[in-house]
């Protein structure tokens, strides 16, 4: 009998170890982003000297450059030095030129790029390149984006700035939304996407179009944010929607009483689920709005480790419950921290002020939509697995142990990175 009791625990530890080995990147919800700033004038004196009517500033992660250009890490020691980056600057400029195809009116135009500096962002080092191109203000300016195509399916380009007095806000993906009109003819935002086709996203756009555009980005962000999903799963693990076999529903209890008791357990589980998810939503929506609007400024050096730690604390409380501590309050408190993590994309994207509120609202709606997808999946899983006799041992405790190990893994990585 003792051996039979030990076997589930051995399976739990094996599952947890496998999850730790296969754990996603510590920066899972910041998989691969590049940032483009567009302006009517060059961003620097050096860029202005190169000529051109439109100024460009492109920031691309060194890890992405290294994945695309084999020669970036010249000595192969997996450590990028300043000398290696400077030596690879011409190759980076050529890579941008090949992956970013510009069109001014009916004619193709070429941007002139030059390496400018290295910059530190929340997910690592970036190379910033300045560029210029010639396009008269009356002409349509369009971009077809193809960097990282076939290399990283999570890669996106976040476009911001102001062109011909119009704010820009768009997100392009090389394997999906690959094109955008940055400036429409006669500077008309109403015509920015007219006749552009299904894969074209207009960057000069009104508020409602911006909202709808960033809904998709919110969904993408939460579904790629494995640490946020792991925290939500830690909150959901103790909540089962299946009818539980209890003393009240066994023995000589009348059938009607059994049904009533089972329905009560289902209703209680659904209520706990809704309250927990709502509290998490309220928490991260508050700080997402505050940070997105610039009212609160935080450093990713502590936000990212705190998100990882929140997963571990929630998992520990599943293993060793504390009497009187409600999961809803835990969801609300840690939701405030996760909202600061969500805000990183919008803050670093530099969405112009006139479109920021719309982008913020759309992004938050997208995050909620993605979150509800996970909750719906959990409801289905809970109804099926909740009837299993080993649910608490294997699913609840085993899942919590696995999440705890993931939390330790992510926390160590993020603390080491920020130090």
XYZ file of C-alpha atoms in Angstrom:
419
model
C 0.000 0.000 0.000
C 2.774 2.398 0.844
C 4.418 1.774 -2.528
C 1.145 2.536 -4.307
C 0.931 5.822 -2.491
C 4.477 6.727 -3.456
C 3.995 6.130 -7.186
C 1.808 9.227 -7.788
C 4.403 11.370 -5.985
C 7.180 9.973 -8.195
C 5.084 10.780 -11.259
C 4.533 14.304 -9.923
C 8.248 14.945 -9.492
C 9.011 13.539 -12.946
C 6.381 15.806 -14.485
C 7.704 18.831 -12.611
C 11.299 18.123 -13.645
C 10.258 17.759 -17.282
C 8.394 21.080 -17.155
C 11.442 22.801 -15.679
C 13.731 21.408 -18.390
C 11.312 22.418 -21.148
C 10.506 25.798 -19.568
C 10.050 28.639 -22.069
C 12.300 31.652 -22.129
C 12.342 33.880 -19.065
C 11.156 36.701 -21.291
C 8.331 34.645 -22.788
C 5.847 37.482 -23.082
C 8.465 39.651 -24.799
C 9.386 37.083 -27.409
C 10.657 39.168 -30.319
C 9.802 42.818 -30.904
C 11.402 45.529 -33.014
C 10.531 49.223 -32.807
C 10.307 51.748 -35.659
C 9.928 55.492 -35.137
C 8.939 57.582 -38.124
C 9.094 61.371 -38.303
C 8.943 64.186 -40.849
C 12.550 65.079 -40.074
C 15.612 62.897 -39.442
C 16.100 61.956 -35.792
C 19.750 63.030 -35.615
C 22.171 65.498 -37.181
C 24.113 62.634 -38.787
C 20.929 61.306 -40.377
C 19.950 64.763 -41.569
C 23.335 65.136 -43.248
C 22.582 61.994 -45.261
C 19.599 63.751 -46.825
C 16.003 62.580 -47.072
C 12.582 63.910 -46.176
C 11.523 61.191 -43.724
C 13.471 60.248 -40.623
C 13.559 56.663 -39.348
C 14.818 55.127 -36.130
C 14.841 51.336 -35.885
C 15.598 49.352 -32.721
C 16.115 45.611 -33.143
C 17.127 43.074 -30.473
C 20.691 41.820 -30.702
C 19.428 38.276 -30.132
C 17.307 38.660 -33.276
C 20.209 40.105 -35.252
C 22.393 37.229 -34.078
C 19.744 34.708 -35.183
C 19.531 36.302 -38.635
C 23.224 37.108 -39.190
C 25.598 34.272 -38.454
C 28.609 36.564 -38.488
C 27.448 38.776 -35.594
C 29.115 36.585 -32.942
C 32.428 36.422 -34.798
C 34.378 34.280 -32.301
C 31.450 31.987 -31.490
C 31.739 32.412 -27.714
C 28.007 33.307 -27.381
C 29.004 36.697 -25.949
C 28.457 39.799 -28.095
C 31.080 42.494 -27.612
C 30.966 46.141 -28.646
C 33.637 45.455 -31.252
C 31.638 42.626 -32.799
C 28.524 44.797 -32.972
C 30.417 47.672 -34.599
C 32.064 45.312 -37.075
C 28.661 43.904 -38.037
C 27.038 47.354 -38.472
C 27.228 47.284 -42.320
C 25.662 43.811 -42.368
C 22.871 45.019 -40.068
C 22.169 48.005 -42.336
C 22.046 45.707 -45.368
C 19.735 43.296 -43.511
C 17.298 46.120 -42.707
C 17.384 47.272 -46.302
C 16.459 43.810 -47.536
C 13.743 43.182 -44.954
C 12.021 46.583 -45.107
C 10.712 47.441 -48.567
C 9.479 51.020 -48.951
C 7.209 52.468 -51.587
C 6.556 56.152 -52.244
C 3.534 56.523 -54.472
C 4.032 54.092 -57.344
C 7.822 53.996 -57.037
C 10.010 51.850 -54.805
C 12.407 53.840 -52.621
C 15.392 52.746 -50.577
C 16.122 53.836 -47.016
C 19.697 54.709 -46.067
C 20.620 53.117 -42.704
C 23.530 53.704 -40.357
C 24.324 52.177 -36.969
C 23.746 54.697 -34.182
C 23.991 53.129 -30.726
C 23.188 50.255 -28.408
C 20.265 50.648 -26.037
C 18.992 48.658 -23.085
C 15.332 47.594 -22.968
C 13.440 45.375 -20.549
C 14.201 42.230 -22.532
C 17.838 42.857 -23.410
C 20.208 44.849 -25.591
C 19.035 46.438 -28.833
C 20.893 47.933 -31.770
C 19.486 51.287 -32.871
C 19.952 52.314 -36.484
C 18.995 55.685 -37.946
C 17.706 55.987 -41.472
C 16.316 58.401 -44.022
C 14.345 58.111 -47.233
C 12.966 60.522 -49.795
C 9.206 60.747 -50.230
C 7.264 63.926 -50.943
C 4.586 64.808 -48.345
C 1.835 64.479 -50.970
C 2.772 60.870 -51.809
C 1.532 57.673 -50.199
C 4.285 56.111 -48.100
C 3.994 52.358 -47.534
C 6.143 49.713 -45.867
C 6.268 45.968 -46.471
C 7.975 44.268 -43.551
C 9.835 40.971 -43.740
C 12.522 40.885 -41.047
C 12.765 37.563 -39.158
C 10.417 35.869 -41.616
C 10.909 32.131 -41.353
C 13.170 32.615 -38.311
C 10.834 33.611 -35.474
C 7.032 33.413 -35.934
C 6.478 35.559 -32.825
C 8.384 38.539 -34.234
C 6.537 41.854 -34.609
C 7.366 45.419 -35.574
C 5.761 48.167 -33.497
C 5.473 51.400 -35.473
C 5.007 54.787 -33.844
C 5.682 58.461 -34.414
C 4.155 61.318 -36.358
C 4.175 61.823 -40.114
C 2.704 64.835 -41.951
C 1.023 65.846 -38.709
C -0.731 62.476 -38.351
C 0.004 60.054 -35.464
C 1.204 56.581 -36.388
C 0.317 53.387 -34.519
C 0.605 49.949 -36.096
C 1.983 46.497 -35.406
C 3.298 44.415 -38.324
C 4.179 40.720 -38.402
C 6.268 39.298 -41.254
C 4.133 36.143 -41.431
C 0.781 37.927 -41.128
C 0.108 41.687 -41.279
C 3.110 42.405 -43.464
C 2.240 45.811 -44.957
C 1.163 49.225 -43.802
C 0.499 52.612 -45.356
C 2.282 55.050 -43.111
C 1.010 58.100 -44.952
C -2.007 58.263 -47.226
C -2.436 60.505 -50.228
C -3.524 64.030 -49.313
C -2.855 63.089 -45.672
C -6.301 61.499 -45.386
C -6.678 59.071 -42.472
C -10.013 57.948 -43.909
C -8.272 56.670 -47.038
C -5.285 55.125 -45.270
C -6.472 51.564 -45.718
C -8.830 51.993 -48.670
C -8.251 49.298 -51.271
C -5.194 48.042 -49.440
C -6.226 44.385 -49.321
C -6.578 41.926 -46.466
C -2.934 41.963 -45.348
C -2.522 45.729 -45.140
C -2.819 47.592 -41.851
C -2.993 51.351 -41.993
C -0.833 53.213 -39.508
C -2.482 56.624 -39.875
C -5.850 55.732 -38.422
C -8.711 56.951 -36.267
C -9.411 55.992 -32.684
C -11.828 53.109 -33.280
C -9.595 51.540 -35.930
C -6.660 51.765 -33.510
C -8.728 50.083 -30.799
C -9.668 47.183 -33.064
C -6.095 46.850 -34.300
C -4.671 46.579 -30.772
C -7.295 44.054 -29.668
C -5.468 41.526 -31.842
C -2.157 42.559 -30.280
C -3.554 42.057 -26.776
C -4.668 38.530 -27.658
C -1.253 37.792 -29.174
C 0.509 39.189 -26.117
C -1.348 37.126 -23.508
C -1.203 33.890 -25.518
C 2.567 34.332 -25.916
C 2.946 35.393 -22.265
C 3.611 32.012 -20.702
C 4.445 33.472 -17.299
C 1.099 35.319 -17.107
C -0.736 32.174 -18.187
C 1.189 30.122 -15.622
C 0.085 32.473 -12.845
C -3.529 32.296 -13.963
C -3.294 28.493 -14.057
C -1.924 28.483 -10.501
C -5.030 30.406 -9.432
C -7.369 28.052 -11.304
C -5.883 24.703 -10.225
C -7.745 24.538 -6.869
C -11.076 25.380 -8.535
C -12.965 22.354 -9.843
C -16.325 22.565 -11.601
C -16.993 18.826 -11.466
C -19.469 17.309 -9.042
C -17.567 15.982 -6.076
C -18.407 12.739 -4.287
C -18.969 13.733 -0.666
C -20.589 12.139 2.340
C -23.762 14.063 1.586
C -24.052 12.343 -1.817
C -23.281 8.779 -0.749
C -24.897 6.027 1.221
C -28.652 6.328 1.655
C -28.911 9.947 0.530
C -32.006 10.352 -1.696
C -31.255 10.825 -5.425
C -32.799 14.299 -5.407
C -30.489 15.365 -2.573
C -27.485 13.970 -4.472
C -28.319 16.043 -7.536
C -28.902 19.153 -5.443
C -25.606 18.709 -3.601
C -23.683 18.124 -6.836
C -25.243 21.188 -8.459
C -24.339 23.271 -5.391
C -20.673 22.221 -5.677
C -20.664 23.137 -9.390
C -22.255 26.504 -8.656
C -19.774 27.227 -5.875
C -16.851 26.336 -8.166
C -18.189 28.569 -10.945
C -18.668 31.438 -8.513
C -15.114 31.079 -7.188
C -13.811 30.956 -10.762
C -15.615 34.134 -11.789
C -14.553 36.046 -8.674
C -10.893 35.018 -9.043
C -10.690 35.895 -12.746
C -12.517 39.191 -12.196
C -10.113 40.221 -9.420
C -7.100 39.408 -11.594
C -8.659 41.417 -14.438
C -9.319 44.442 -12.228
C -5.802 44.335 -10.800
C -3.876 44.200 -14.064
C -6.258 46.625 -15.824
C -5.548 49.324 -13.223
C -1.766 49.199 -13.461
C -1.825 48.637 -17.233
C -3.729 51.903 -17.611
C -1.559 53.819 -15.130
C 1.722 52.682 -16.681
C 0.457 52.926 -20.265
C -0.599 56.552 -19.724
C 2.751 57.358 -18.150
C 1.332 58.088 -14.706
C 3.412 55.311 -13.159
C 6.972 54.506 -14.220
C 8.482 51.189 -13.195
C 11.584 49.206 -14.002
C 11.430 45.783 -15.589
C 14.391 44.846 -13.378
C 11.994 44.195 -10.501
C 8.659 43.736 -12.298
C 9.806 40.689 -14.273
C 11.226 38.795 -11.254
C 8.127 39.767 -9.237
C 5.876 38.192 -11.888
C 7.893 34.968 -11.679
C 7.767 35.021 -7.871
C 3.979 35.499 -7.933
C 3.651 32.150 -9.718
C 5.690 30.406 -7.013
C 3.737 31.973 -4.157
C 0.424 30.948 -5.694
C 1.707 27.400 -6.266
C 2.983 27.172 -2.684
C -0.386 28.257 -1.340
C -1.979 25.464 -3.362
C 0.352 22.987 -1.655
C 0.144 24.559 1.812
C -3.102 26.551 2.073
C -3.286 29.400 4.562
C -6.568 29.620 6.414
C -8.391 32.879 5.760
C -6.331 33.852 2.684
C -8.724 34.074 -0.253
C -7.509 33.411 -3.780
C -9.499 36.410 -5.018
C -7.403 38.823 -2.937
C -4.261 37.078 -4.103
C -5.415 37.485 -7.707
C -6.143 41.171 -7.169
C -2.803 41.930 -5.515
C -0.610 40.077 -7.978
C -2.782 41.306 -10.833
C -1.435 44.793 -10.086
C 2.101 43.493 -10.675
C 1.178 41.641 -13.861
C -0.434 44.789 -15.263
C 2.947 46.504 -15.081
C 4.373 43.659 -17.148
C 1.564 43.966 -19.706
C 2.255 47.684 -20.084
C 5.801 47.144 -21.330
C 4.731 46.664 -24.952
C 2.689 49.871 -25.131
C 5.246 51.942 -23.231
C 8.160 50.858 -25.415
C 6.081 51.063 -28.595
C 5.776 54.825 -28.133
C 2.157 55.089 -29.288
C 1.372 58.816 -29.800
C -0.714 60.513 -27.122
C -3.748 61.105 -29.320
C -4.054 57.372 -30.017
C -2.719 56.037 -26.717
C -6.077 55.762 -24.947
C -7.580 53.856 -27.885
C -4.558 51.566 -28.136
C -4.640 51.000 -24.371
C -8.330 50.097 -24.399
C -7.957 47.755 -27.359
C -4.875 46.084 -25.923
C -6.611 45.481 -22.593
C -9.682 44.030 -24.325
C -7.413 41.703 -26.279
C -5.661 40.571 -23.102
C -9.057 39.805 -21.539
C -10.172 37.885 -24.636
C -7.029 35.739 -24.533
C -7.448 35.235 -20.814
C -11.048 34.073 -21.262
C -9.848 31.526 -23.820
C -7.668 29.929 -21.140
C -10.506 30.039 -18.615
C -12.834 28.326 -21.104
C -10.262 25.581 -21.677
C -9.860 25.166 -17.935
C -13.616 24.842 -17.454
C -13.700 21.945 -19.918
C -10.650 20.283 -18.352
C -11.997 20.757 -14.833
C -15.343 19.153 -15.620
C -13.555 16.064 -17.017
C -10.594 15.705 -14.636
C -12.462 16.884 -11.543
C -14.185 13.501 -11.311
C -10.842 11.681 -11.186
C -10.037 10.201 -7.793
C -6.409 11.368 -8.091
C -7.331 14.895 -9.157
C -6.021 16.549 -5.991
C -2.852 14.448 -5.934
C -1.812 14.531 -9.576
C -3.487 17.624 -11.078
C -3.629 20.055 -8.160
C -0.488 19.073 -6.259
C 1.486 17.850 -9.266
C 0.607 20.921 -11.304
C 1.503 23.202 -8.406
C 4.900 21.509 -7.949
C 5.618 21.941 -11.658
C 4.604 25.614 -11.534
C 6.753 26.138 -8.446
C 9.796 24.779 -10.274
C 9.048 26.987 -13.270
C 8.792 29.957 -10.935
C 12.214 29.238 -9.419
C 13.732 28.807 -12.885
C 12.286 32.069 -14.191
C 13.108 34.015 -11.028
C 16.766 32.972 -11.009
C 17.132 33.885 -14.686
C 15.503 37.269 -14.306
C 17.357 38.247 -11.139
C 20.655 37.216 -12.740
C 19.809 39.255 -15.829
C 18.911 42.428 -13.919
C 21.963 42.289 -11.636
